[in-house]
C-alpha positions as MATLAB code, in Angstrom:
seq = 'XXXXXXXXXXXXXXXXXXXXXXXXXXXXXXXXXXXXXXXXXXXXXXXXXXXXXXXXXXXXXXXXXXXXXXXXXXXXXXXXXXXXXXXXXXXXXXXXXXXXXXXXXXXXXXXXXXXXXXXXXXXXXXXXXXXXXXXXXXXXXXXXXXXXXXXXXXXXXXXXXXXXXXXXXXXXXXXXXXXXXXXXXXXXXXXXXXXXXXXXXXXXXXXXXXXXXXXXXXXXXXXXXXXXXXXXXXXXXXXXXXXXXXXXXXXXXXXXXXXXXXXXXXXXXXXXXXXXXXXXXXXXXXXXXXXXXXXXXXXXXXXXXXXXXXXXXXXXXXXXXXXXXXXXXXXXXXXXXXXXXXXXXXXXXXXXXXXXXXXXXXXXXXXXXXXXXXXXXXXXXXXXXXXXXXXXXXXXXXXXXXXXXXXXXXXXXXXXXXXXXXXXXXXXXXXXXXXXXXXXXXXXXXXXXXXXXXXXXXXXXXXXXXXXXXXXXXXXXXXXXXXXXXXXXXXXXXXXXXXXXXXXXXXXXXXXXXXXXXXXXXXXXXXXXXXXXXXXXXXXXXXXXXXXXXXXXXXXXXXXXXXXXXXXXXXXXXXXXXXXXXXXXXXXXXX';
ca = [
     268.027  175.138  234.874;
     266.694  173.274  232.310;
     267.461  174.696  228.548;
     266.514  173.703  225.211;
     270.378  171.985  224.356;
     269.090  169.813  227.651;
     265.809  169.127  226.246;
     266.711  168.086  222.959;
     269.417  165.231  224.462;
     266.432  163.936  226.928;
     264.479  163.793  223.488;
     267.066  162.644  221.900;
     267.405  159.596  224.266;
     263.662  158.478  224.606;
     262.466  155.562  222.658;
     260.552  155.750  219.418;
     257.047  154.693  221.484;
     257.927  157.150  224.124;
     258.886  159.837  221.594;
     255.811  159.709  220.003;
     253.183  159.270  222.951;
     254.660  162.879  224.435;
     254.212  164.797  220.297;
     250.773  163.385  220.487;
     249.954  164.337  224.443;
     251.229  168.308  223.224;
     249.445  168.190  220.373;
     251.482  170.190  218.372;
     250.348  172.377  215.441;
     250.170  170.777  212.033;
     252.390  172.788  210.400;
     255.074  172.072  213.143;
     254.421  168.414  212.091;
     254.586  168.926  208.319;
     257.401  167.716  206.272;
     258.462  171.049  205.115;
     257.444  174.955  205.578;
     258.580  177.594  207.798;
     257.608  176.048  210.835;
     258.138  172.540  210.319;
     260.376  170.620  212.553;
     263.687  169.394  210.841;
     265.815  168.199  214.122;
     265.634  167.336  217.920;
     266.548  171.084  218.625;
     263.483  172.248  216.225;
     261.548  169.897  218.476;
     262.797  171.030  221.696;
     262.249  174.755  220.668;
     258.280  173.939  219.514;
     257.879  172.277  222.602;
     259.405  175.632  225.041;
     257.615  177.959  222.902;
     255.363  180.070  225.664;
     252.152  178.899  223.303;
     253.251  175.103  223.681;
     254.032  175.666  227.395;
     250.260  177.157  227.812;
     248.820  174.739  226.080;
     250.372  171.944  228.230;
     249.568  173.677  231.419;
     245.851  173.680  230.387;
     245.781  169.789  230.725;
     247.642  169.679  234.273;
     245.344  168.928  237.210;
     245.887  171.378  240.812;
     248.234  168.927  241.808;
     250.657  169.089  239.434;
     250.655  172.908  239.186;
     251.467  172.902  242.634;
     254.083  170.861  242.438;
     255.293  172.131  239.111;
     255.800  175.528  241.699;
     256.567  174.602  244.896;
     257.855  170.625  244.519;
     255.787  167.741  245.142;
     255.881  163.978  245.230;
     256.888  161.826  241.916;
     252.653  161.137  241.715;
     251.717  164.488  241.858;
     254.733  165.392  239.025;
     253.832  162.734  236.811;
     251.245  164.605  234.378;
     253.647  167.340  234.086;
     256.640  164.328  233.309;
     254.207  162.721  230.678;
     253.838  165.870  229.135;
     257.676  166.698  228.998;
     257.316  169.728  231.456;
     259.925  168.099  233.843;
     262.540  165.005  233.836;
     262.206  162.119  235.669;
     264.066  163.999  238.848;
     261.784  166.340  239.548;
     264.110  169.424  237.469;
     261.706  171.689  236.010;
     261.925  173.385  232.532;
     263.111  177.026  232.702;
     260.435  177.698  230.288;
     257.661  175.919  232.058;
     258.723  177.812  235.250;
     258.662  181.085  233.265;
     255.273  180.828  232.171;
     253.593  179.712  235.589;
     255.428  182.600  237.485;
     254.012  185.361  234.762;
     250.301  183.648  235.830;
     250.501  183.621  239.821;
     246.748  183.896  239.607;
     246.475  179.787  238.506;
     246.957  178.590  242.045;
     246.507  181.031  244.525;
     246.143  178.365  247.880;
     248.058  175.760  249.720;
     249.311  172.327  247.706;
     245.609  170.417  247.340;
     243.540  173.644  248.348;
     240.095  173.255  249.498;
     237.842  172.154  246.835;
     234.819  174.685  245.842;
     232.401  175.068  248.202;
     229.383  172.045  246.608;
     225.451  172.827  246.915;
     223.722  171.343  249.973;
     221.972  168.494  248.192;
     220.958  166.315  250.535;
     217.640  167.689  250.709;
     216.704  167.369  247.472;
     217.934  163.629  247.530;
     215.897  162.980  250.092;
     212.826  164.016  248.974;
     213.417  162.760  245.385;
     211.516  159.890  244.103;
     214.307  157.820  242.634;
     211.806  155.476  240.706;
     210.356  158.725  239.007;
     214.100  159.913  238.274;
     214.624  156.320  237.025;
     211.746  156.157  234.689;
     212.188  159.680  232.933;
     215.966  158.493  232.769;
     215.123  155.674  230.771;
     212.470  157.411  228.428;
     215.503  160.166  227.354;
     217.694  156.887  226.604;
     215.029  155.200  224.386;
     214.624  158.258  222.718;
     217.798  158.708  222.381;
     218.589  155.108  221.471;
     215.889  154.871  218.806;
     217.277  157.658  216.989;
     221.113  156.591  216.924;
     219.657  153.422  215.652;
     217.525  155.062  212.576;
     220.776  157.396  211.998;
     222.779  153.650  211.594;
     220.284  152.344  209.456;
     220.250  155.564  207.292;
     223.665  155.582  207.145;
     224.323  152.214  206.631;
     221.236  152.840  203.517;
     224.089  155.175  201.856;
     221.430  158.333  203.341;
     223.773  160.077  205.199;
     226.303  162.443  203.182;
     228.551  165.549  204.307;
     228.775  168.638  202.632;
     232.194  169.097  201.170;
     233.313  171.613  203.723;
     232.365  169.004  206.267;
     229.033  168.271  208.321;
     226.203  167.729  206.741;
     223.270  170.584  205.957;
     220.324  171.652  206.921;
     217.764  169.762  204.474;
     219.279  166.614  204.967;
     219.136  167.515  209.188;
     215.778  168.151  208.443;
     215.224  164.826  206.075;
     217.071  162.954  209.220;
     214.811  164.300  211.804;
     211.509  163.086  210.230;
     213.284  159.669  209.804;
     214.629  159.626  213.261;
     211.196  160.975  214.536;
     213.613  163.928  216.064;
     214.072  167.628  216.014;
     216.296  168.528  213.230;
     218.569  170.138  215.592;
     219.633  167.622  217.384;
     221.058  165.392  214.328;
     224.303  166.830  214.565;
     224.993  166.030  217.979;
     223.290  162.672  217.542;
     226.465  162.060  214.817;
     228.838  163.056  216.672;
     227.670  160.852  219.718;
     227.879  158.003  216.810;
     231.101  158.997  215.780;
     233.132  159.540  219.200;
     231.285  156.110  220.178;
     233.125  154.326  217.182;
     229.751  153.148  215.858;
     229.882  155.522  212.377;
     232.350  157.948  210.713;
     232.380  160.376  207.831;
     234.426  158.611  204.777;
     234.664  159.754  201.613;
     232.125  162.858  202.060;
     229.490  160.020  203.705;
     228.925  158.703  206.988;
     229.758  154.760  207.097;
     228.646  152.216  209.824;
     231.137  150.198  211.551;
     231.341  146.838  212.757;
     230.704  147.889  216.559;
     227.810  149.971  215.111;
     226.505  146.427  213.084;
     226.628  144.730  216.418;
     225.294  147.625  218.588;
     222.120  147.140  216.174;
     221.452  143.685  216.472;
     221.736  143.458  220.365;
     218.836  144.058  222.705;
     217.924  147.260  224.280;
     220.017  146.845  227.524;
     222.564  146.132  225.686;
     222.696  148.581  223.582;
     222.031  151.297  226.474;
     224.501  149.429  228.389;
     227.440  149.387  225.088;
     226.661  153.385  224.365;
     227.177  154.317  227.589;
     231.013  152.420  228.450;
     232.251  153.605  224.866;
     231.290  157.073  225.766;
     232.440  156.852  228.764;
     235.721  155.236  228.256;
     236.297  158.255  224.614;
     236.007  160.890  227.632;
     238.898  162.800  227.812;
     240.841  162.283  231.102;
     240.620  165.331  232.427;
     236.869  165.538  232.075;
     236.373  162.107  233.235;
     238.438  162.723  236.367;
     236.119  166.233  237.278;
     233.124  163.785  236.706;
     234.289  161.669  239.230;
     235.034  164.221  241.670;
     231.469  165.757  241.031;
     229.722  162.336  242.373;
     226.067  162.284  241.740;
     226.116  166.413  241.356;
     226.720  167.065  237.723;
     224.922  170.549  238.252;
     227.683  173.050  238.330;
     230.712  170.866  236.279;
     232.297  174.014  234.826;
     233.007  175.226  238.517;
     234.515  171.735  239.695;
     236.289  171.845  236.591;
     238.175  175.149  236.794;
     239.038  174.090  240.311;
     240.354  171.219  239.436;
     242.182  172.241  236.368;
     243.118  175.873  236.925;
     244.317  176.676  233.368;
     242.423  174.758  231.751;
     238.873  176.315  231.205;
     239.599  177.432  227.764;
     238.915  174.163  226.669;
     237.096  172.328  229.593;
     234.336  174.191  230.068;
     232.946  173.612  226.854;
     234.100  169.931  227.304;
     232.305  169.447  230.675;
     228.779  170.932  229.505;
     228.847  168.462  226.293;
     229.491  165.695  228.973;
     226.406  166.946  231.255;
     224.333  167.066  228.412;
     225.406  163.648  226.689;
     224.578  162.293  230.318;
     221.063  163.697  230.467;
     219.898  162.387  226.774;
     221.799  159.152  227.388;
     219.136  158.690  230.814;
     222.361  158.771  233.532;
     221.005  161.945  234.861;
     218.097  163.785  235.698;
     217.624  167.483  236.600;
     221.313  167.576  237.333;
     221.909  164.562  239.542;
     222.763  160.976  238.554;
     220.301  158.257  238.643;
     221.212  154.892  240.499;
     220.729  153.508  237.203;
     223.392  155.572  235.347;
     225.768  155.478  238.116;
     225.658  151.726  237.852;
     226.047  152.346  233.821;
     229.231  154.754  234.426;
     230.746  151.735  236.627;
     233.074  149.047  235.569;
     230.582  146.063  236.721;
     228.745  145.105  232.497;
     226.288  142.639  233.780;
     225.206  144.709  236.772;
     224.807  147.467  234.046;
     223.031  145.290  231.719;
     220.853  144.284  234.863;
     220.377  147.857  235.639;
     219.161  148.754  231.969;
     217.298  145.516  231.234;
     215.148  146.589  234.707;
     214.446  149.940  233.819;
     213.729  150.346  230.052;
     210.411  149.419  228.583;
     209.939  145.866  228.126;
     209.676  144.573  224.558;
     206.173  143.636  222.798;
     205.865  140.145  221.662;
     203.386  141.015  218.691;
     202.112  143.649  216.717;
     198.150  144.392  215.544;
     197.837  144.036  211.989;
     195.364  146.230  210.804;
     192.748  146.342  207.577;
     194.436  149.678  206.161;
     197.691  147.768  205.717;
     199.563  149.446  209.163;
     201.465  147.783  211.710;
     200.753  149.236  215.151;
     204.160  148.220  217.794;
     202.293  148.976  220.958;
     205.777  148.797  222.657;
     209.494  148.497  221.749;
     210.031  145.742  219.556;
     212.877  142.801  220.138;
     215.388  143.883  217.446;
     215.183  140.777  215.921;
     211.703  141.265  215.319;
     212.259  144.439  214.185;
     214.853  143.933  211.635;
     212.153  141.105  210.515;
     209.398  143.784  210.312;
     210.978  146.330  208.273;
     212.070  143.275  205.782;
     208.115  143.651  204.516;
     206.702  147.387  205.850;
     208.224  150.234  206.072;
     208.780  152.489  209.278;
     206.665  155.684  209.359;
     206.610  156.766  212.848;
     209.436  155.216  215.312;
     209.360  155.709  219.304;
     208.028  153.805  221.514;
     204.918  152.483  219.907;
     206.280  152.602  216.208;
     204.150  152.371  213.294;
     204.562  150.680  210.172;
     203.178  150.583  206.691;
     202.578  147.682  204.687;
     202.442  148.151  200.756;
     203.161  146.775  196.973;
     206.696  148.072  196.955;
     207.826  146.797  200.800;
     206.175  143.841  199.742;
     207.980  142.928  196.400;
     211.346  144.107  198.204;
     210.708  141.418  200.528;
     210.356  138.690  197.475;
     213.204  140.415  195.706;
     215.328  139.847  198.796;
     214.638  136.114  198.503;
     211.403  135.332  200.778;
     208.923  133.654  199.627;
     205.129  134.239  199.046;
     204.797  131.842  202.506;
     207.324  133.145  203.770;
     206.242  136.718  203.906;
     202.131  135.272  205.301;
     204.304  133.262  208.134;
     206.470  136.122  209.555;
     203.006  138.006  210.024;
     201.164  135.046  211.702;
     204.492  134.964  213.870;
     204.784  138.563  214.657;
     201.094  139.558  214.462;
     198.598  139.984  217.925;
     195.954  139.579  215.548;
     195.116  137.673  212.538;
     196.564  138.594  209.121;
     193.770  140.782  207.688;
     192.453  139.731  204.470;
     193.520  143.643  202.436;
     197.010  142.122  203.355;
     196.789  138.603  202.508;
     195.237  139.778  199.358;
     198.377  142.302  198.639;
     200.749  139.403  199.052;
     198.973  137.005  197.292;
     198.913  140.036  194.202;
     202.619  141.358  194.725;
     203.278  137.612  194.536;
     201.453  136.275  191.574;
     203.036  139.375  189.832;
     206.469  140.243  190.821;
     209.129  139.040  188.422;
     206.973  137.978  185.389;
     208.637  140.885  183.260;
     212.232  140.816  182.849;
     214.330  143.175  181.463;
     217.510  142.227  179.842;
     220.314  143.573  177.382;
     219.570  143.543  173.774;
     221.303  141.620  171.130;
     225.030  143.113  171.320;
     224.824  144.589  174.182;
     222.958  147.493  172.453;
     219.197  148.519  173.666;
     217.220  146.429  176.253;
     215.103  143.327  175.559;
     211.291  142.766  177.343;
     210.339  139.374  178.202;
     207.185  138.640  179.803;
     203.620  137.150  178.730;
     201.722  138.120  175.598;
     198.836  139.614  177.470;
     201.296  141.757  179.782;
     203.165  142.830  176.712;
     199.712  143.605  175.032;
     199.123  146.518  177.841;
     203.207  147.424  177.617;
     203.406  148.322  174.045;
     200.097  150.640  174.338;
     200.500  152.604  177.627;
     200.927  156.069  176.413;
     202.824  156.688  179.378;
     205.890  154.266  177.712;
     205.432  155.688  174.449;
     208.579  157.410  173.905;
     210.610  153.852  174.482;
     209.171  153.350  171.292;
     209.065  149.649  171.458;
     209.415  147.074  168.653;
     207.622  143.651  169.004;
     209.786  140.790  167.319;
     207.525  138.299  168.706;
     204.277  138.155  171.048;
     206.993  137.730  174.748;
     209.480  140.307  173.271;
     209.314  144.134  172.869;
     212.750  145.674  171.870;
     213.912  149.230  172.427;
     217.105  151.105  171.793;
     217.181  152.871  175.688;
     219.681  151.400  178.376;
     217.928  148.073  180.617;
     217.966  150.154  184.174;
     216.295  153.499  182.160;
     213.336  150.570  180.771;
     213.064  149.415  184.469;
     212.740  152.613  186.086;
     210.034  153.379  183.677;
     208.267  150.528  184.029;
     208.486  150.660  187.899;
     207.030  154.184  187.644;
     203.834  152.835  186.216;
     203.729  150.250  188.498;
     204.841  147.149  186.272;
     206.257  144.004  188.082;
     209.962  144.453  185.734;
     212.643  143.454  187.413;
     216.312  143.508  185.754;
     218.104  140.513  184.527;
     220.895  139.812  186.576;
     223.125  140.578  183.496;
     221.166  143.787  183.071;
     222.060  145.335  186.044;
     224.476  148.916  186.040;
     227.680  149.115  188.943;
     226.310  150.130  191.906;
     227.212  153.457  193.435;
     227.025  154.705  196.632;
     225.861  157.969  195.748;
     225.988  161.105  193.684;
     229.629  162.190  193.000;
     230.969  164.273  195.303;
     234.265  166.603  196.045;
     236.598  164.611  197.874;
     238.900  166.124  200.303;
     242.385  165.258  200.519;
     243.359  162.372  202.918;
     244.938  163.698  205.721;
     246.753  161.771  208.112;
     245.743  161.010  211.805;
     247.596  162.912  214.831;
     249.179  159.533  215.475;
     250.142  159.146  212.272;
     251.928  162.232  212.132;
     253.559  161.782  215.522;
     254.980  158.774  214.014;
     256.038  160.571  210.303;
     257.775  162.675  212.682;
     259.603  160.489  215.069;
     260.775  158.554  211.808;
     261.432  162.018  209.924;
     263.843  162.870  213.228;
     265.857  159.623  213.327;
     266.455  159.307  209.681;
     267.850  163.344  209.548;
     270.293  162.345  212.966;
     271.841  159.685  210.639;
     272.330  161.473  207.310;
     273.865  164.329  209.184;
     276.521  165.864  206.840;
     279.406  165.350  209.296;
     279.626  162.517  211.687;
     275.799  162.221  213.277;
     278.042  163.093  216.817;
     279.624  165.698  215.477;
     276.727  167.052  213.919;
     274.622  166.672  217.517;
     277.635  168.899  219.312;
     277.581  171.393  216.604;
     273.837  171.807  217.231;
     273.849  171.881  220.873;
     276.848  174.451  220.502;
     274.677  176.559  218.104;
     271.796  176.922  220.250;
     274.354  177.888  223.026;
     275.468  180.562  220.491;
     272.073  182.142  220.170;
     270.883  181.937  223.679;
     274.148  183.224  225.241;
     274.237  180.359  227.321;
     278.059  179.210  229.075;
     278.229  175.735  228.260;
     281.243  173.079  229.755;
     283.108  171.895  226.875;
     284.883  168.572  227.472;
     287.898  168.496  224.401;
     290.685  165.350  224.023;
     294.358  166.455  224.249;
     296.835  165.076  221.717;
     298.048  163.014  224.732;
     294.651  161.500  225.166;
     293.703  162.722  228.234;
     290.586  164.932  228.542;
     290.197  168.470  229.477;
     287.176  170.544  230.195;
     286.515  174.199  229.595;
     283.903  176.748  230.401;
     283.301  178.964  227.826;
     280.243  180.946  226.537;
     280.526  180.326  222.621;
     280.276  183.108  220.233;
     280.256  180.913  217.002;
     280.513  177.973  215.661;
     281.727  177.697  211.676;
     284.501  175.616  209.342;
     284.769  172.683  212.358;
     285.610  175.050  215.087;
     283.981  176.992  217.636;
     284.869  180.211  219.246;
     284.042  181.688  222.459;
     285.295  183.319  225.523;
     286.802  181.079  228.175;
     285.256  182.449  231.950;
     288.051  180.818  233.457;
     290.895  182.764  232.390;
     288.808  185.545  230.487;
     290.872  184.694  226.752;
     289.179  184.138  223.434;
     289.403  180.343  222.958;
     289.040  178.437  219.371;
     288.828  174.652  219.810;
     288.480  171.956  216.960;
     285.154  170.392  216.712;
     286.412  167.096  215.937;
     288.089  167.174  219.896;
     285.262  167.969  221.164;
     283.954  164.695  223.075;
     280.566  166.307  225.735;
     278.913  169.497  226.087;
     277.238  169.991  229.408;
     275.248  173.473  230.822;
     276.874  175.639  232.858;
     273.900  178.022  233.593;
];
């Protein structure tokens, strides 16, 4: 018999690593792990308790495979025990909780067959695989992962663009879904999940009420298709939780009926793995590993530990990349394939993206133009990455832009005025001229000190803007220029801490309480033990020294403990015993 006195010593006794690798595996509630409240735990025996409650003890035998249940009831091997040891549901020798036994004999329904049992009976599909085309299976696999590729990539770049914010309850709402969906070329629907793929892949993650990019998501952009199919499916993959991972593997190529391997697999455990185990299918069929319910070839290789034979795979079955693009009189850029991501990123450094997918289109104009120069290209520089990029010749409507944008861009500055007050307008007499008469600027209500200055009393970004809006070439004086934000101000939410961090608050939180304890920290662990013996009745083997120094042990079931002593009645001799609690030197179960 196992009881919570026992539990608390063997929790007592595990390192700090240890310790805190089982509080995160139960995943105890947060109030449990709080620092103070009702429920928060102050002690090993507080602990021990949380961890025996019949909530804690269901929620642990959710995450045990057959195996373990089996041998949780019946005995098994050390193997088959060792989820249920991980998880604190037995000791190292096999001796199960009291608690844990409890619970799985008030749910005899869990396991109902032998140790193992027969696994569910699995859908002929032999068939069906041999009549399936694999190259057709292969090929619609790989147009759901560029799809799906191209739009985790436009969700990066939005992101990284500062586009992508949460509401202050969390997620992020509908118009902006819908905002992200014309971007991404998607449904709006699907944004969420697309996110969340981003966000379990360690590629993006809310902060601050808005999503940021990582470095991994930085690098997933600038590698090459394969590689990027290849990199989103291992970090999903290897995020999976263990349980789910292990039904994949036992459903092979079948991932048609998951939620039925899974509840044979883990018999408690469909409150949360069902739902768990359809995500998975799902992720697999828009991430190309599967196709009306069956693996591919090319996602099994993908799911495998083997990265170049999964780049190989990917590289031979996604679209290959277009080495130019046709440049056309009405200032578009047709892709007629997927673009080398080099290429692109060079691309959208002078157009702008209006449809993406697989032959992407691209607009050309004033604005994506003077970005370009703004960014530090050159005039050349802009006419020789289209000569590079472009199938065709550079039109002349776009030479002529650049040449315009060029000859332009830049020759109005805005700047602070004298003292820092108002904004000063440089530029040349003639452009002033047209400045200082545009009705549209009239309420800047400009002063001309000299023929390249105009003067006004608003702020050097609000003169800019203005200016921008009727298409002047201003651009702000390095001086001129406001703090950047990242975005509108916004609600935040209080930090809160990380389950590992508060596995580790807690470990920390139960070491430093053992060692202030108000009497000796020994003394203090005895009197516990003893009071939890007190409340559940339980006879306990008291081991006290004599005067003479010799030791003597007594079996007692303790009725109090108060004022350095505890009381109880001795089942020995049937008397009413009161020993000191300083003589007391081990406290052992006698259940």
């Amino acid at each position: 018999m196992t009881t919570t006195t026992d539990l608390a010593a063997r929790l007592r006794e595990l390192p700090d690593d240890a310790l805190e690798r089982l509080v995160l595996a139960r995943a105890l509630p947060t109030a449990a792990l709080g620092e103070s409240g009702p429920q928060h735990i102050a002690d090993f025996f507080d602990l021990a308790e949380a961890l025996r409650a019949d909530d804690a003890v269901d929620a642990a035998i959710e995450r045990l495979p057959r195996r373990a249940l089996v041998a949780l009831r019946d005995g098994g091997s050390p193997d088959d025990l060792a989820p249920a040891v991980t998880l604190g549901l037995a000791d190292a020798s096999g001796a199960v909780d009291d608690a844990v036994a409890a619970r799985l004999a008030a749910r005899p329904e869990l396991v109902t067959d032998a140790p193992g049992g027969p696994t569910p009976a699995r859908p002929d599909t032999s068939d069906r695989q041999s009549v399936a085309d694999d190259d057709r299976s292969r090929a619609a696999g790989a147009e759901h992962a560029f799809e799906t590729l191209t739009v985790l990539a436009e969700l990066l770049r939005a992101a990284d663009a500062g586009a992508v914010r949460e509401l202050a309850k969390g997620g992020i709402g509908a118009p902006l879904a819908r905002q992200l969906g014309e971007r991404t070329g998607s449904d709006a629907a699907v944004v969420p999940d697309r996110l969340a793929l981003l966000d379990r892949v360690g590629a993006a993650h809310p902060e601050d009420g808005s999503w940021k990019v990582s470095d991994a998501g930085h690098t997933w952009l600038r590698a090459s298709w394969p590689e990027r199919w290849a990199t989103v499916v291992h970090d999903w993959r290897a995020a999976l939780d263990p349980a789910v991972a292990e039904v994949l593997d036992l459903a092979d190529d079948d991932l048609g009926d998951l939620v039925s391997l899974g509840r044979w697999a883990y018999p408690a455990g469909s409150r949360w793995l069902d739902a768990a185990l359809l995500d998975a299918s799902g992720t697999a069929r828009v991430l190309g590993l599967a196709v009306d319910g069956r693996l591919t070839t090319t996602g099994r290789v993908l799911l495998g530990d083997d990265p170049d034979a999964a780049r190989s795979a990917a590289t031979a079955d996604l679209p290959r990349t277009v080495d130019g693009v046709y440049l056309q009189p009405d200032l578009t850029v047709i892709a007629p394939g997927p673009l080398a991501p080099a290429d692109d990123d060079d691309l959208r450094a002078v157009a702008d993206l209006e449809a993406p997918g697989l032959a992407a289109r691209y607009r050309v104009s004033e604005d994506s133009i003077r970005r370009a120069l703004r960014d530090g290209r050159t005039r050349d520089d802009v006419v020789a990455l289209f000569t590079r990029i472009g199938a065709t010749e550079v039109p002349q409507p776009l030479t002529y832009l650049i040449d315009q944008v060029a000859t332009r861009d830049g020759s109005v500055v805005v700047d602070r005025g004298e003292g820092d007050l108002g904004s000063m307008l440089h530029g040349t007499p003639e452009q002033l001229d047209l400045i200082g008469v545009d009705a549209e600027l009239r309420q800047l209500a400009w002063e001309r000190p000299d023929l390249t200055t105009l003067v006004t009393k608003y702020p050097p970004h609000v003169v800019a803007s203005a200016l921008e809006d009727q298409r002047y070439p201003a651009v702000l004086a390095a001086g001129a220029r406001p703090e950047t934000r990242s975005g509108p101000p916004v609600r935040r939410r209080a930090p809160s801490r990380s389950p590992e961090q508060a596995a580790r608050a807690l470990v920390e939180r139960l070491r430093l309480t053992t060692e202030r304890g108000d009497a000796e920290p020994e003394q203090e662990w005895l009197a516990r033990q003893i009071d939890m013996a007190v409340r559940g009745r339980t006879p306990i083997r008291v081991t006290v020294r004599m005067p003479d120094g010799s030791e003597r042990p007594f079996s007692i079931v303790p009725t109090s403990v108060a004022a350095g002593r505890v009381r109880g009645k001795d089942t020995a001799v049937d008397v009413e015993r009161t020993l000191p609690l300083s003589l007391v030197v081990g406290i052992e179960s006698d259940a």
